[in-house]
XYZ file of C-alpha atoms in Angstrom:
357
model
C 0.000 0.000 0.000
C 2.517 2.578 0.714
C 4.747 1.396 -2.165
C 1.966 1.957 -3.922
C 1.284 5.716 -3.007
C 5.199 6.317 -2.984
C 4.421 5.628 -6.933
C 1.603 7.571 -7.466
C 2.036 10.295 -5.475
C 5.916 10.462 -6.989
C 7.131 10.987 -3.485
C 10.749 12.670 -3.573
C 13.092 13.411 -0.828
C 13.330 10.953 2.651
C 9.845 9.432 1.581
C 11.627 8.367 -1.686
C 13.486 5.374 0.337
C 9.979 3.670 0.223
C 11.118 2.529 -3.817
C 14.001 0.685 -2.366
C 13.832 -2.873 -1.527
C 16.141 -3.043 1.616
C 14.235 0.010 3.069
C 10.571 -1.796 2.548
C 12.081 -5.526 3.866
C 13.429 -3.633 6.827
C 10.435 -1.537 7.855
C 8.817 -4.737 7.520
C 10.481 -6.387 10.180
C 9.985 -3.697 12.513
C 6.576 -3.510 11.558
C 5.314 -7.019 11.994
C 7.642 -6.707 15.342
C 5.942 -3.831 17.217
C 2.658 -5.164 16.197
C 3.108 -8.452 17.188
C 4.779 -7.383 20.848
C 1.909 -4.809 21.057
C -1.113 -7.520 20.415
C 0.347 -10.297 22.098
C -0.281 -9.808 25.848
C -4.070 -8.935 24.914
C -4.096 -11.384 22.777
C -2.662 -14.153 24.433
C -5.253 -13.612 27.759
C -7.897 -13.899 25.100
C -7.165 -17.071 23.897
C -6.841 -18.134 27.804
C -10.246 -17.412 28.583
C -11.425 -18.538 25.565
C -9.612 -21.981 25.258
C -9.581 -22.310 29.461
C -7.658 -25.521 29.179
C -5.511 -24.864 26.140
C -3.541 -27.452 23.857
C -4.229 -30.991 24.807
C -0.773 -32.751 25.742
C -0.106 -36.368 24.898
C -0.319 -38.530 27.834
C 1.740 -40.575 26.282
C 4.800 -37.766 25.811
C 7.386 -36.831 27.919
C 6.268 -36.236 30.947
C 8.265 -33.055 31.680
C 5.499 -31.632 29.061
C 2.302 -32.302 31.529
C 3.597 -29.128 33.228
C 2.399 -27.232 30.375
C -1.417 -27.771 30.426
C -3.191 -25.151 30.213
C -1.200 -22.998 27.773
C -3.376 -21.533 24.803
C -2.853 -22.520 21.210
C -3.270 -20.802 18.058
C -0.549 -18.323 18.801
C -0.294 -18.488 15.092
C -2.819 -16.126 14.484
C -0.788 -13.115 16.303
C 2.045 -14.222 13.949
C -0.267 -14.446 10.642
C -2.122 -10.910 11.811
C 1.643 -8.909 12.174
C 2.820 -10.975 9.135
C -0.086 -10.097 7.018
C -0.356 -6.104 8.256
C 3.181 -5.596 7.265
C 2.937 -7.315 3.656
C -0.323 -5.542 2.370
C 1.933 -2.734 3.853
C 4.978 -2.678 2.482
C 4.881 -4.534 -0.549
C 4.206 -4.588 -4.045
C 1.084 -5.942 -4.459
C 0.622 -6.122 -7.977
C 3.424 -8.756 -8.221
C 1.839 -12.674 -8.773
C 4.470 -13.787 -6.138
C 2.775 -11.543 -3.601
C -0.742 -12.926 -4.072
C 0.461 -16.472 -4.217
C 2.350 -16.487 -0.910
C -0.519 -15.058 0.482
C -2.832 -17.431 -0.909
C -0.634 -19.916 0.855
C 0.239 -18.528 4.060
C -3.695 -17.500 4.734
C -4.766 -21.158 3.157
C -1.970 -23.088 5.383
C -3.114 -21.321 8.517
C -6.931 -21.628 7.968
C -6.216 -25.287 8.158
C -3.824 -25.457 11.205
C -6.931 -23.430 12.684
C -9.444 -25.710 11.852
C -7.036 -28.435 13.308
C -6.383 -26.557 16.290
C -9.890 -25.600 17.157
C -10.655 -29.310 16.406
C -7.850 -30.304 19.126
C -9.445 -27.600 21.699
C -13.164 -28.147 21.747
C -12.712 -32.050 21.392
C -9.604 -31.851 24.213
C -8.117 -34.138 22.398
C -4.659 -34.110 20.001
C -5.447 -35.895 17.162
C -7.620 -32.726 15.179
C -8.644 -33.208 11.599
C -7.777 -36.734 9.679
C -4.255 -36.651 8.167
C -6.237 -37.177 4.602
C -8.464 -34.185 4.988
C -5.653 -31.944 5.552
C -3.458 -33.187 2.754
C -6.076 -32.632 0.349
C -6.639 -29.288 1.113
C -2.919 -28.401 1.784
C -2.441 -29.933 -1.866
C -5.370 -28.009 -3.290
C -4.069 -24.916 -1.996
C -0.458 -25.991 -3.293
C -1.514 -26.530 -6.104
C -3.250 -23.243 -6.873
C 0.119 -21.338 -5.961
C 2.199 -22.823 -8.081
C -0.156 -22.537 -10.991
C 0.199 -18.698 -10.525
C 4.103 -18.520 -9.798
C 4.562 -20.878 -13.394
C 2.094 -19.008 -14.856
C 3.892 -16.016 -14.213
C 7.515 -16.702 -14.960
C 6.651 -20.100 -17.172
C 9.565 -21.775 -15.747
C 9.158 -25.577 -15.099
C 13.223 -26.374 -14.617
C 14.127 -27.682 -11.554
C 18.052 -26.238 -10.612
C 20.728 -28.289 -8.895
C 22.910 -26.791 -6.547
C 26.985 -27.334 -7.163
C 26.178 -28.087 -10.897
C 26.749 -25.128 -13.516
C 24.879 -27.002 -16.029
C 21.100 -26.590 -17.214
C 18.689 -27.234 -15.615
C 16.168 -30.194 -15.638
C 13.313 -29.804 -17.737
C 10.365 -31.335 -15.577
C 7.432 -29.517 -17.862
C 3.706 -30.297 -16.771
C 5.799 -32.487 -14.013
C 6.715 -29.376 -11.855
C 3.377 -28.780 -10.948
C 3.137 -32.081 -8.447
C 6.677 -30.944 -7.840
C 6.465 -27.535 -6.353
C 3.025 -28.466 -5.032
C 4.924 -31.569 -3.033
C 7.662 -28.654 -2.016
C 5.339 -26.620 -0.309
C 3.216 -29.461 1.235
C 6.282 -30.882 2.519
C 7.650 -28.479 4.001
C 4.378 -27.027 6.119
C 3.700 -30.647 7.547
C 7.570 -30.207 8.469
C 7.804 -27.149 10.477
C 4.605 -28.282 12.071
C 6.110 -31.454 13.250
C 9.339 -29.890 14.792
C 6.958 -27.603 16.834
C 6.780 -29.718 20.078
C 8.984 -27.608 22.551
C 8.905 -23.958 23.454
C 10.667 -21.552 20.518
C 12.264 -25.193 18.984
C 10.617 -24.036 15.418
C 10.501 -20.390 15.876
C 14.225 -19.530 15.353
C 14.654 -21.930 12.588
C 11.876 -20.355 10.586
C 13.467 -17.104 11.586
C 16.909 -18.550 10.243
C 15.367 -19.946 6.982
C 13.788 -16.482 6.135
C 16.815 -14.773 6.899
C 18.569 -17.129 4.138
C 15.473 -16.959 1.655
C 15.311 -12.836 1.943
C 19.393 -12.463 0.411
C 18.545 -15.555 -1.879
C 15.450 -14.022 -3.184
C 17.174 -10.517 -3.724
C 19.777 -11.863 -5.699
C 17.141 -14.089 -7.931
C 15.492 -11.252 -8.207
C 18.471 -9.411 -9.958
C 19.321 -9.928 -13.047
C 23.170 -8.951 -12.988
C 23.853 -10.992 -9.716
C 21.838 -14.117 -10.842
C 23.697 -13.956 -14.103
C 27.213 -13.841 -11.799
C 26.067 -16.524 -9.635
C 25.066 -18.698 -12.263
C 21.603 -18.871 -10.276
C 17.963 -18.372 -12.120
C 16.988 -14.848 -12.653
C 13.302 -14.780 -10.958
C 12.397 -10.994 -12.333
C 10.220 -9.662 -9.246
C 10.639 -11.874 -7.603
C 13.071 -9.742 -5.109
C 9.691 -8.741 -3.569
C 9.712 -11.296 -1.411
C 12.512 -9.685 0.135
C 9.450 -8.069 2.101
C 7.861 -11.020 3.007
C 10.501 -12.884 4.394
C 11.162 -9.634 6.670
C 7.537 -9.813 7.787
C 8.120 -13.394 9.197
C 11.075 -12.305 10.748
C 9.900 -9.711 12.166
C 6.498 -11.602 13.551
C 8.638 -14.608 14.554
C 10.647 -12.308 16.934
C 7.511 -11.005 18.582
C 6.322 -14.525 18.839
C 9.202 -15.754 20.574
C 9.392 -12.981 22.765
C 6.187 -15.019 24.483
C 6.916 -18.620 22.908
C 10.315 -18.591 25.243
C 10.516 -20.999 27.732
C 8.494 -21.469 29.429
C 5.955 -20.487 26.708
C 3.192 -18.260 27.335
C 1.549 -18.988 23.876
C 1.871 -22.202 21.625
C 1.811 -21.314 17.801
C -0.293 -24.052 17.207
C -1.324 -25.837 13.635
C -2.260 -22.338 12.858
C 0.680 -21.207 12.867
C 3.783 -23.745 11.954
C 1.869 -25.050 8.568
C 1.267 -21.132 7.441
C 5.262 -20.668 8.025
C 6.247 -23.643 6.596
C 3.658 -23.342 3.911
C 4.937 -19.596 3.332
C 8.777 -20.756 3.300
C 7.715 -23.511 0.647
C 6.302 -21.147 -1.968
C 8.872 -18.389 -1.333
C 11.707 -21.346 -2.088
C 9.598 -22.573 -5.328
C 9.221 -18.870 -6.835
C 13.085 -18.691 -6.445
C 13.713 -22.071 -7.916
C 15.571 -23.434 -4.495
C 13.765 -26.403 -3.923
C 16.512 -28.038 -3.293
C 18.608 -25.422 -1.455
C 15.297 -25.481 0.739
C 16.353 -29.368 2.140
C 19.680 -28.031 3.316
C 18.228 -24.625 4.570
C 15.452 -26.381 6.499
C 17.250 -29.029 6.932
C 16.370 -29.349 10.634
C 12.771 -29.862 9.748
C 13.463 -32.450 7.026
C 15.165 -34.533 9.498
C 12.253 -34.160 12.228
C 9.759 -34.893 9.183
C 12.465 -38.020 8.204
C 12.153 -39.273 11.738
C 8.580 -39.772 11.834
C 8.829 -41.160 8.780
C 11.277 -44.454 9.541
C 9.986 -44.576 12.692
C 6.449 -44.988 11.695
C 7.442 -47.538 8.965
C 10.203 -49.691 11.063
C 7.031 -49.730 14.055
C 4.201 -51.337 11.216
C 6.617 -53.675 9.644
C 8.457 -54.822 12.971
C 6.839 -54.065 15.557
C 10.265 -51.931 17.239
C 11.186 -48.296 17.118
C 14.240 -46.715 15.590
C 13.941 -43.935 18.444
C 12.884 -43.640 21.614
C 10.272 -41.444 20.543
C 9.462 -39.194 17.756
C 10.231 -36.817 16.560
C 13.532 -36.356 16.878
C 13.614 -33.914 19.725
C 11.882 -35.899 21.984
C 13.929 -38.876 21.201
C 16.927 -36.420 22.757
C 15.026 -35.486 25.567
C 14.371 -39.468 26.459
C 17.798 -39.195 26.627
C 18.376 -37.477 29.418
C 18.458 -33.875 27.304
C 16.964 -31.180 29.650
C 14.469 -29.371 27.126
C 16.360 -25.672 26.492
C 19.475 -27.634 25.479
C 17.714 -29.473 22.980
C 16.004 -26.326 21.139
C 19.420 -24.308 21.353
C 21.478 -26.873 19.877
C 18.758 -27.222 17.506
C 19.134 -23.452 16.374
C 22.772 -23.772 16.255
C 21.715 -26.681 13.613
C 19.635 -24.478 11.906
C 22.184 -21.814 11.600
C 24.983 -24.239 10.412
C 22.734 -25.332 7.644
C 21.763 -22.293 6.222
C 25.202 -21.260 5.764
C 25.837 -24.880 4.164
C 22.357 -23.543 1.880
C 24.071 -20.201 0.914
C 27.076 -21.404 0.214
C 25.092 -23.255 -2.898
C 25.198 -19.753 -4.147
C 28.984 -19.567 -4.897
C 29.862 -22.628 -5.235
C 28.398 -23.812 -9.176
């Protein structure tokens, strides 16, 4: 909205920074960061009252975690309401790219809201069936990339530390970036299970995404890098501040011990959001060793949900991951902060990709 007037209105002088990319992705982490410490604390005793006995813990868990009955859910929505302010904001929105995050990040969370509000009013965990979800999150996949190939009508997937082309996938790369984006919002959602564990990695990953989708964006450093040349799609620049800048707030009440749980609402919108933002850029695969945290959480459900129908024996002590680590004898706060230093490790490994072609 305000680039827009900046445009119109031909603003000239100070208000002329509003044109420049690195102005609008910084005011939007400072936006979606005052709003989000502003409405929290009102926010958060409103979903106390309204939830009374908050996210349903797993008997069957850890059982440092049965401490934290009682503590509201769908913290997301704080994070999607800063995110979303600062966007329509601060961005461009007559880019594609802009609309189709959106449509992804607003799609994602009405589901993890549906799923939490399920969990709440049933007391129970389990929320909507895995198969209605997955439908819809595919659906809404789906839709997005439709617009981001119908905007830039690239189907190639790229492969980091190779310099030569690219893989043709054609009508292929719709199930592909659909799969991306599907993928990783069920991922992020399963490494939420401690307090701030998913926050700073999403944090991390957007810091990564926001220089990777400048330089896409550019047409003289994507043609030095040997990366695609996304044109516009530097936008997201904005976007990826606005999660940064909501995540912040959020953890500013998520820390342990958390005030606020993000919730479905919340971890399959980011992940969802991080997905589409890597598939406009064509870094699918830069996105594995970015997020590689949550692919491993998402891998560890995986084998040990297979190993446990075929024999009957787990491959950890529980999953995911994390609380595998804290059957261990990890006390929880040493498990997220090694986590994050994970996280950080592997988004350098993910820009390094840049260079190194």
């Amino acid at each position: 909205m305000l680039y827009w007037l900046a445009e119109t209105l031909d603003f000239a002088g100070i208000f002329n920074l509003i044109r420049y990319l690195s102005f609008r992705a910084g005011a939007a982490i400072f936006t979606s960061l005052i709003i989000g410490l502003v409405i929290g604390p009102k926010f958060i005793g409103w979903l106390r009252v309204r939830q009374g006995k908050g996210q349903p813990i797993r008997d069957d868990g850890p059982q440092s975690h049965l401490a934290k009955r009682g503590t509201p859910t769908m913290g997301g929505l704080m994070i999607l309401t800063s995110m979303v302010v600062s966007v329509l904001l601060w961005m461009d929105l007559q880019s594609t790219y802009v609309w189709a995050c959106l449509f992804v990040t607003l799609g994602f969370g009405a589901i993890g809201f549906l799923d939490d509000y399920d969990k709440v009013t049933k007391a129970s965990h389990k929320g909507l069936s895995g198969r209605m979800r997955l439908i819809f999150e595919f659906l809404i996949a789906g839709v997005a990339a439709w617009m981001i190939v119908h905007q830039h009508g690239n189907t190639a997937l790229y492969v980091p530390f190779y310099n030569g082309p690219a893989i043709e996938l054609g009508p292929f790369y719709f199930c592909f970036a659909a799969f991306v984006i599907v993928a990783f919002g069920n991922a992020v959602n399963l490494t939420d299970g401690l307090d701030g564990l998913a926050t700073m990695p999403v944090i991390i990953a957007s810091l990564a995404f926001m220089l990777i989708v400048y330089l896409v964006g550019r047409a003289d450093f994507a043609a030095y890098l040997g990366i695609p040349h996304v044109p516009g799609a530097g936008n997201l620049t904005i976007l990826c501040g606005a999660i940064i800048g909501a995540g912040l707030a959020f953890l500013w009440f998520n820390a342990p011990p958390a005030a606020v749980f993000m919730g479905d609402t919340g971890s399959l919108a980011l992940g969802g959001t991080i997905g589409v933002i890597a598939v406009t850029a064509h870094h699918e695969i830069v996105l594995g060793i970015i997020g590689g945290l949550f692919v491993v959480e998402a891998l560890s459900v995986i084998i040990q949900v297979f190993f446990y129908k075929r024999t009957g024996k787990r491959v950890f002590k529980m999953a995911p991951i994390h609380h595998h680590f804290e059957q261990l004898g990890w006390a929880e706060p040493t498990v997220v902060i090694r986590f994050w230093i994970i996280a950080f490790i592997l988004a350098l490994a993910g820009l390094a990709t840049l260079k190194l072609r």
